[in-house]
Tab-separated table of C-alpha atoms and ligand atoms in Angstrom:
chain	number	residue	atom	x	y	z
A	6	UNK	CA	82.571	133.494	78.062
A	7	UNK	CA	85.530	133.128	80.918
A	8	UNK	CA	87.933	134.200	80.279
A	9	UNK	CA	91.796	132.716	81.182
A	10	UNK	CA	94.819	135.219	80.155
A	11	UNK	CA	92.508	138.298	82.028
A	12	UNK	CA	93.196	136.763	84.814
A	13	UNK	CA	95.882	136.832	86.927
A	14	UNK	CA	99.215	134.191	87.338
A	15	UNK	CA	97.290	132.323	89.964
A	16	UNK	CA	97.890	128.584	92.055
A	17	UNK	CA	94.715	127.357	94.369
A	18	UNK	CA	95.436	124.485	96.710
A	19	UNK	CA	92.361	121.697	96.448
A	20	UNK	CA	93.831	119.390	97.995
A	21	UNK	CA	97.087	118.966	100.496
A	22	UNK	CA	96.367	116.125	102.151
A	23	UNK	CA	98.356	112.796	102.514
A	24	UNK	CA	97.977	109.591	102.164
A	25	UNK	CA	93.947	109.553	102.344
A	26	UNK	CA	91.067	112.017	103.099
A	27	UNK	CA	90.358	113.094	106.757
A	28	UNK	CA	87.344	115.615	106.794
A	29	UNK	CA	85.856	116.353	109.593
A	30	UNK	CA	86.627	119.117	112.965
A	31	UNK	CA	90.115	118.889	112.991
A	32	UNK	CA	90.903	120.151	109.410
A	33	UNK	CA	88.214	122.077	108.659
A	34	UNK	CA	91.335	125.498	108.293
A	35	UNK	CA	94.170	122.788	106.307
A	36	UNK	CA	91.846	120.585	104.143
A	37	UNK	CA	91.377	117.307	104.096
A	38	UNK	CA	91.140	116.650	100.786
A	39	UNK	CA	93.979	114.425	99.030
A	40	UNK	CA	96.404	116.365	96.361
A	41	UNK	CA	95.433	118.593	93.755
A	42	UNK	CA	96.337	122.140	93.144
A	43	UNK	CA	95.570	124.488	90.203
A	44	UNK	CA	97.305	126.965	88.472
A	45	UNK	CA	96.002	129.293	85.640
A	46	UNK	CA	99.038	130.736	83.612
A	47	UNK	CA	99.365	132.243	80.517
A	48	UNK	CA	96.176	131.040	78.948
A	49	UNK	CA	96.178	127.761	80.472
A	50	UNK	CA	94.804	125.326	83.123
A	51	UNK	CA	97.291	123.442	84.495
A	52	UNK	CA	96.209	120.672	87.499
A	53	UNK	CA	98.319	119.031	89.662
A	54	UNK	CA	97.513	116.232	90.651
A	55	UNK	CA	94.285	114.465	90.809
A	56	UNK	CA	93.450	113.533	94.589
A	57	UNK	CA	90.156	114.136	95.844
A	58	UNK	CA	90.962	117.962	96.165
A	59	UNK	CA	90.305	117.337	91.577
A	60	UNK	CA	86.669	116.735	92.912
A	61	UNK	CA	85.607	120.654	93.957
A	62	UNK	CA	87.571	121.827	91.128
A	63	UNK	CA	85.730	120.072	88.194
A	64	UNK	CA	82.927	121.292	90.267
A	65	UNK	CA	83.477	124.709	90.515
A	66	UNK	CA	85.342	125.043	86.583
A	67	UNK	CA	81.570	123.457	85.729
A	68	UNK	CA	80.224	126.795	86.610
A	69	UNK	CA	82.442	129.181	85.867
A	70	UNK	CA	82.564	127.646	82.607
A	71	UNK	CA	78.846	126.696	82.661
A	72	UNK	CA	78.189	125.419	78.437
A	73	UNK	CA	81.703	127.034	77.207
A	74	UNK	CA	84.661	123.786	76.858
A	75	UNK	CA	86.937	123.787	79.514
A	76	UNK	CA	90.266	122.715	78.415
A	77	UNK	CA	93.331	121.812	80.815
A	78	UNK	CA	96.759	119.744	81.763
A	79	UNK	CA	96.204	117.809	84.155
A	80	UNK	CA	100.285	116.732	84.687
A	81	UNK	CA	100.553	113.094	87.462
A	82	UNK	CA	103.236	112.309	89.922
A	83	UNK	CA	103.167	109.490	90.296
A	84	UNK	CA	99.983	106.727	90.489
A	85	UNK	CA	99.958	106.462	94.571
A	86	UNK	CA	96.083	107.143	95.155
A	87	UNK	CA	96.262	109.917	96.597
A	88	UNK	CA	97.361	111.536	94.115
A	89	UNK	CA	94.680	109.801	91.793
A	90	UNK	CA	91.661	109.077	93.200
A	91	UNK	CA	90.019	111.670	92.280
A	92	UNK	CA	89.995	111.326	88.659
A	93	UNK	CA	86.637	108.739	88.576
A	94	UNK	CA	84.938	112.145	90.408
A	95	UNK	CA	86.426	114.966	88.209
A	96	UNK	CA	83.218	116.338	87.144
A	97	UNK	CA	84.511	117.348	83.134
A	98	UNK	CA	85.635	114.309	82.376
A	99	UNK	CA	82.067	113.795	81.578
A	100	UNK	CA	81.120	116.004	79.683
A	101	UNK	CA	81.448	116.103	75.342
A	102	UNK	CA	82.549	119.457	75.371
A	103	UNK	CA	86.451	119.445	77.105
A	104	UNK	CA	89.422	118.472	76.217
A	105	UNK	CA	91.307	117.078	79.593
A	106	UNK	CA	95.733	116.166	78.837
A	107	UNK	CA	96.723	113.659	81.397
A	108	UNK	CA	100.707	113.529	81.240
A	109	UNK	CA	102.987	112.065	83.240
A	110	UNK	CA	105.820	108.899	83.574
A	111	UNK	CA	105.976	104.823	83.420
A	112	UNK	CA	105.726	103.403	86.564
A	113	UNK	CA	108.403	100.504	86.919
A	114	UNK	CA	106.533	97.776	85.747
A	115	UNK	CA	103.295	99.894	84.407
A	116	UNK	CA	102.718	102.057	81.334
A	117	UNK	CA	101.181	105.640	82.621
A	118	UNK	CA	98.229	105.061	80.030
A	119	UNK	CA	97.824	101.427	81.784
A	120	UNK	CA	98.274	103.435	85.801
A	121	UNK	CA	95.425	106.087	84.918
A	122	UNK	CA	93.212	103.333	83.540
A	123	UNK	CA	93.309	100.339	85.456
A	124	UNK	CA	92.108	102.291	88.989
A	125	UNK	CA	88.562	102.674	87.148
A	126	UNK	CA	88.228	98.991	85.860
A	127	UNK	CA	85.829	96.578	87.241
A	128	UNK	CA	85.828	95.361	89.798
A	129	UNK	CA	86.878	98.960	91.194
A	130	UNK	CA	84.847	101.728	89.941
A	131	UNK	CA	81.733	101.263	87.333
A	132	UNK	CA	82.863	103.352	84.278
A	133	UNK	CA	85.812	102.863	82.443
A	134	UNK	CA	88.163	105.791	81.297
A	135	UNK	CA	87.382	104.947	78.005
A	136	UNK	CA	83.633	105.057	78.694
A	137	UNK	CA	84.100	108.757	79.646
A	138	UNK	CA	82.669	110.949	77.104
A	139	UNK	CA	85.049	113.938	77.647
A	140	UNK	CA	88.086	114.201	74.887
A	141	UNK	CA	90.487	112.738	77.455
A	142	UNK	CA	94.188	112.723	75.933
A	143	UNK	CA	96.406	110.773	77.570
A	144	UNK	CA	100.113	110.635	76.763
A	145	UNK	CA	103.794	108.972	79.232
A	146	UNK	CA	106.295	112.009	78.996
A	147	UNK	CA	109.602	110.789	78.408
A	148	UNK	CA	111.615	114.662	78.155
A	149	UNK	CA	111.894	115.925	81.372
A	150	UNK	CA	110.915	119.058	78.996
A	151	UNK	CA	107.728	120.235	77.924
A	152	UNK	CA	105.354	122.805	77.878
A	153	UNK	CA	102.159	123.216	78.784
A	154	UNK	CA	100.544	126.023	76.087
A	155	UNK	CA	103.419	128.810	76.763
A	156	UNK	CA	104.548	127.661	80.805
A	157	UNK	CA	107.223	125.656	80.303
A	158	UNK	CA	108.108	122.600	82.425
A	159	UNK	CA	110.760	121.310	83.704
A	160	UNK	CA	110.622	117.516	85.701
A	161	UNK	CA	113.363	115.811	88.168
A	162	UNK	CA	112.400	112.090	90.021
A	163	UNK	CA	112.516	111.877	93.142
A	164	UNK	CA	113.187	110.413	96.262
A	165	UNK	CA	110.723	108.309	96.963
A	166	UNK	CA	109.158	104.333	96.365
A	167	UNK	CA	108.733	103.422	92.395
A	168	UNK	CA	108.422	106.427	89.617
A	169	UNK	CA	107.617	109.568	90.986
A	170	UNK	CA	108.024	113.227	89.185
A	171	UNK	CA	108.694	116.570	90.883
A	172	UNK	CA	107.337	119.268	87.611
A	173	UNK	CA	108.907	122.612	87.434
A	174	UNK	CA	106.286	124.867	86.349
A	175	UNK	CA	108.168	128.582	84.372
A	176	UNK	CA	104.766	131.140	84.082
A	177	UNK	CA	105.714	134.582	82.532
A	178	UNK	CA	105.040	135.615	86.573
A	179	UNK	CA	107.172	133.294	87.787
A	180	UNK	CA	107.810	129.516	88.578
A	181	UNK	CA	106.327	127.244	90.989
A	182	UNK	CA	107.790	123.512	91.951
A	183	UNK	CA	105.198	120.711	92.483
A	184	UNK	CA	107.767	117.710	95.015
A	185	UNK	CA	104.008	116.804	97.119
A	186	UNK	CA	105.655	113.331	97.684
A	187	UNK	CA	109.812	113.587	98.217
A	188	UNK	CA	112.513	112.514	101.141
A	189	UNK	CA	115.514	113.193	102.576
A	190	UNK	CA	118.489	111.380	100.375
A	191	UNK	CA	119.731	109.903	103.798
A	192	UNK	CA	117.325	107.241	102.990
A	193	UNK	CA	118.085	106.366	99.237
A	194	UNK	CA	114.908	105.038	97.720
A	195	UNK	CA	115.736	104.315	93.845
A	196	UNK	CA	116.193	100.456	93.204
A	197	UNK	CA	119.898	100.842	92.153
A	198	UNK	CA	121.265	101.726	95.913
A	199	UNK	CA	120.615	98.195	96.958
A	200	UNK	CA	123.695	97.484	94.312
A	201	UNK	CA	125.459	100.459	96.540
A	202	UNK	CA	128.238	100.272	99.448
A	203	UNK	CA	127.674	102.627	102.163
A	204	UNK	CA	130.284	104.814	100.299
A	205	UNK	CA	128.863	104.471	97.453
A	206	UNK	CA	125.361	105.469	98.532
A	207	UNK	CA	126.876	108.449	100.680
A	208	UNK	CA	127.875	110.422	97.688
A	209	UNK	CA	124.807	109.330	95.211
A	210	UNK	CA	123.114	111.143	97.589
A	211	UNK	CA	125.923	114.088	98.175
A	212	UNK	CA	124.947	114.505	94.025
A	213	UNK	CA	120.879	114.000	94.048
A	214	UNK	CA	120.567	116.941	96.709
A	215	UNK	CA	122.774	118.721	94.591
A	216	UNK	CA	120.878	118.358	91.784
A	217	UNK	CA	117.350	118.713	93.681
A	218	UNK	CA	118.380	122.350	95.165
A	219	UNK	CA	119.894	123.025	91.488
A	220	UNK	CA	116.181	121.964	89.991
A	221	UNK	CA	114.378	124.489	92.716
A	222	UNK	CA	117.259	126.991	92.234
A	223	UNK	CA	114.930	130.687	93.007
A	224	UNK	CA	111.553	129.472	92.488
A	225	UNK	CA	108.781	132.242	93.193
A	226	UNK	CA	106.955	129.051	95.575
A	227	UNK	CA	107.948	125.383	96.577
A	228	UNK	CA	105.300	123.197	97.131
A	229	UNK	CA	107.213	120.333	99.380
A	230	UNK	CA	105.797	117.214	100.800
A	231	UNK	CA	106.135	118.172	104.815
A	232	UNK	CA	105.022	115.077	105.759
A	233	UNK	CA	106.511	114.527	109.773
A	234	UNK	CA	107.378	116.917	112.362
A	235	UNK	CA	111.457	115.689	112.540
A	236	UNK	CA	110.368	113.694	116.098
A	237	UNK	CA	108.140	111.438	114.095
A	238	UNK	CA	110.305	111.170	110.432
A	239	UNK	CA	113.002	109.499	112.481
A	240	UNK	CA	110.270	106.517	112.815
A	241	UNK	CA	109.083	107.017	109.479
A	242	UNK	CA	112.502	106.256	107.871
A	243	UNK	CA	112.205	104.796	104.797
A	244	UNK	CA	108.335	106.103	104.017
A	245	UNK	CA	108.880	107.965	101.449
A	246	UNK	CA	108.268	111.585	102.732
A	247	UNK	CA	110.008	114.266	103.777
A	248	UNK	CA	110.631	116.418	107.701
A	249	UNK	CA	109.612	119.549	108.329
A	250	UNK	CA	113.476	120.799	108.805
A	251	UNK	CA	114.554	118.719	105.308
A	252	UNK	CA	112.393	120.744	103.762
A	253	UNK	CA	113.124	124.408	105.077
A	254	UNK	CA	117.095	123.190	104.732
A	255	UNK	CA	116.362	122.570	101.647
A	256	UNK	CA	114.430	124.928	100.180
A	257	UNK	CA	117.028	127.352	101.662
A	258	UNK	CA	119.558	126.096	99.694
A	259	UNK	CA	117.621	126.426	96.790
A	260	UNK	CA	117.122	130.265	97.726
A	261	UNK	CA	112.991	130.018	97.039
A	262	UNK	CA	111.299	132.886	97.823
A	263	UNK	CA	108.267	131.304	99.955
A	264	UNK	CA	107.446	127.683	100.894
A	265	UNK	CA	104.305	125.808	100.802
A	266	UNK	CA	104.514	123.407	102.873
A	267	UNK	CA	102.377	119.832	101.676
A	268	UNK	CA	101.124	116.227	101.781
A	269	UNK	CA	100.514	116.938	105.802
A	270	UNK	CA	99.886	113.498	107.695
A	271	UNK	CA	96.011	112.085	108.011
A	272	UNK	CA	97.120	112.022	111.941
A	273	UNK	CA	98.160	116.322	112.190
A	274	UNK	CA	94.839	118.784	112.693
A	275	UNK	CA	94.744	122.542	111.846
A	276	UNK	CA	96.373	122.984	115.698
A	277	UNK	CA	99.129	120.653	114.975
A	278	UNK	CA	100.130	122.582	111.149
A	279	UNK	CA	99.901	126.087	112.957
A	280	UNK	CA	102.660	124.212	115.320
A	281	UNK	CA	104.468	122.800	112.219
A	282	UNK	CA	104.265	126.484	110.464
A	283	UNK	CA	106.504	128.293	114.079
A	284	UNK	CA	109.246	125.617	114.029
A	285	UNK	CA	109.383	125.789	110.580
A	286	UNK	CA	109.857	130.077	111.020
A	287	UNK	CA	111.619	129.687	114.540
A	288	UNK	CA	114.282	126.931	112.259
A	289	UNK	CA	114.445	129.949	109.446
A	290	UNK	CA	115.035	132.670	112.225
A	291	UNK	CA	117.581	130.685	113.953
A	292	UNK	CA	119.608	129.711	110.746
A	293	UNK	CA	119.664	133.395	110.341
A	294	UNK	CA	117.835	133.778	107.115
A	295	UNK	CA	114.662	134.999	105.752
A	296	UNK	CA	111.994	132.531	103.798
A	297	UNK	CA	108.236	132.636	103.410
A	298	UNK	CA	106.767	129.529	104.611
A	299	UNK	CA	103.402	128.579	105.869
A	300	UNK	CA	101.269	125.078	105.958
A	301	UNK	CA	99.028	124.742	102.480
A	302	UNK	CA	95.787	125.159	102.626
A	303	UNK	CA	93.051	123.776	101.161
A	304	UNK	CA	90.834	126.592	99.404
A	305	UNK	CA	93.490	129.297	99.622
A	306	UNK	CA	95.060	131.030	96.778
A	307	UNK	CA	98.010	132.281	96.038
A	308	UNK	CA	98.795	134.708	92.839
A	309	UNK	CA	102.288	135.638	91.207
A	310	UNK	CA	103.011	138.736	90.124
A	311	UNK	CA	105.982	139.915	87.487
B	408	LIG	ZN1	101.296	110.800	98.624
B	409	LIG	ZN1	103.509	108.476	97.429
């Protein structure tokens, strides 16, 4: 029987892309699947988001566990398609022996349970959520701190259209922060921002950034939205995503050990993502700081050691 506990704490990237899947020759190295990251830590399997990358994860789990039950937690950051569209194609959901705990927050106008069930309703999909054979336990999160087995999780709402959470997971081998979609606070997405004067908005932005730096402080690994180059971001202010320099500066301020640029733009091919990493490293050198940075790559495994 596969033993989760015997394995080291590790992350595996099954989908690193934002917005929409982009398979093809240009994305072979960094991958074309949308958001899905697997964490194995402290006897737990925790899956972060259910983009199209959750499909190959499901196949790998079936191969590993064979007739043994698969028990895992799936944490959803928000309901945008690129973060949930793979769930109907997650093979373990179709096996009676498996138990899948699905957790996330209510949206602005829709409860979490409805958010997860809606895309599987007719006419969008032929099999309804309630027809899945596995035990699927969908519950909304109401607290900003909770646990998945021995892994403690803290959540924070980030700057993105609608309700979108970032998670920080504390394992016995270090902590991992997962913020796949987040825009710098220069543009405020919160509905309350509409009623603020420019001065109040500036004050709110400053406070929010300080709060986020505290939330991320000392993370061993930060997986962060860096969808746009700095030049591209200027034409996408308000779209909900970050730029390379904003990701690097946030990671430096929070004294993160390793930054993995994430939610790659569908128009960025492998060569472009190499160039983005070069830019990020250049910026770190210019600041005279040390920070490990890479573009997250589909298929890559990151092992955390104590
Ligand atoms: Zn997204
Ligand atoms: Zn989003």
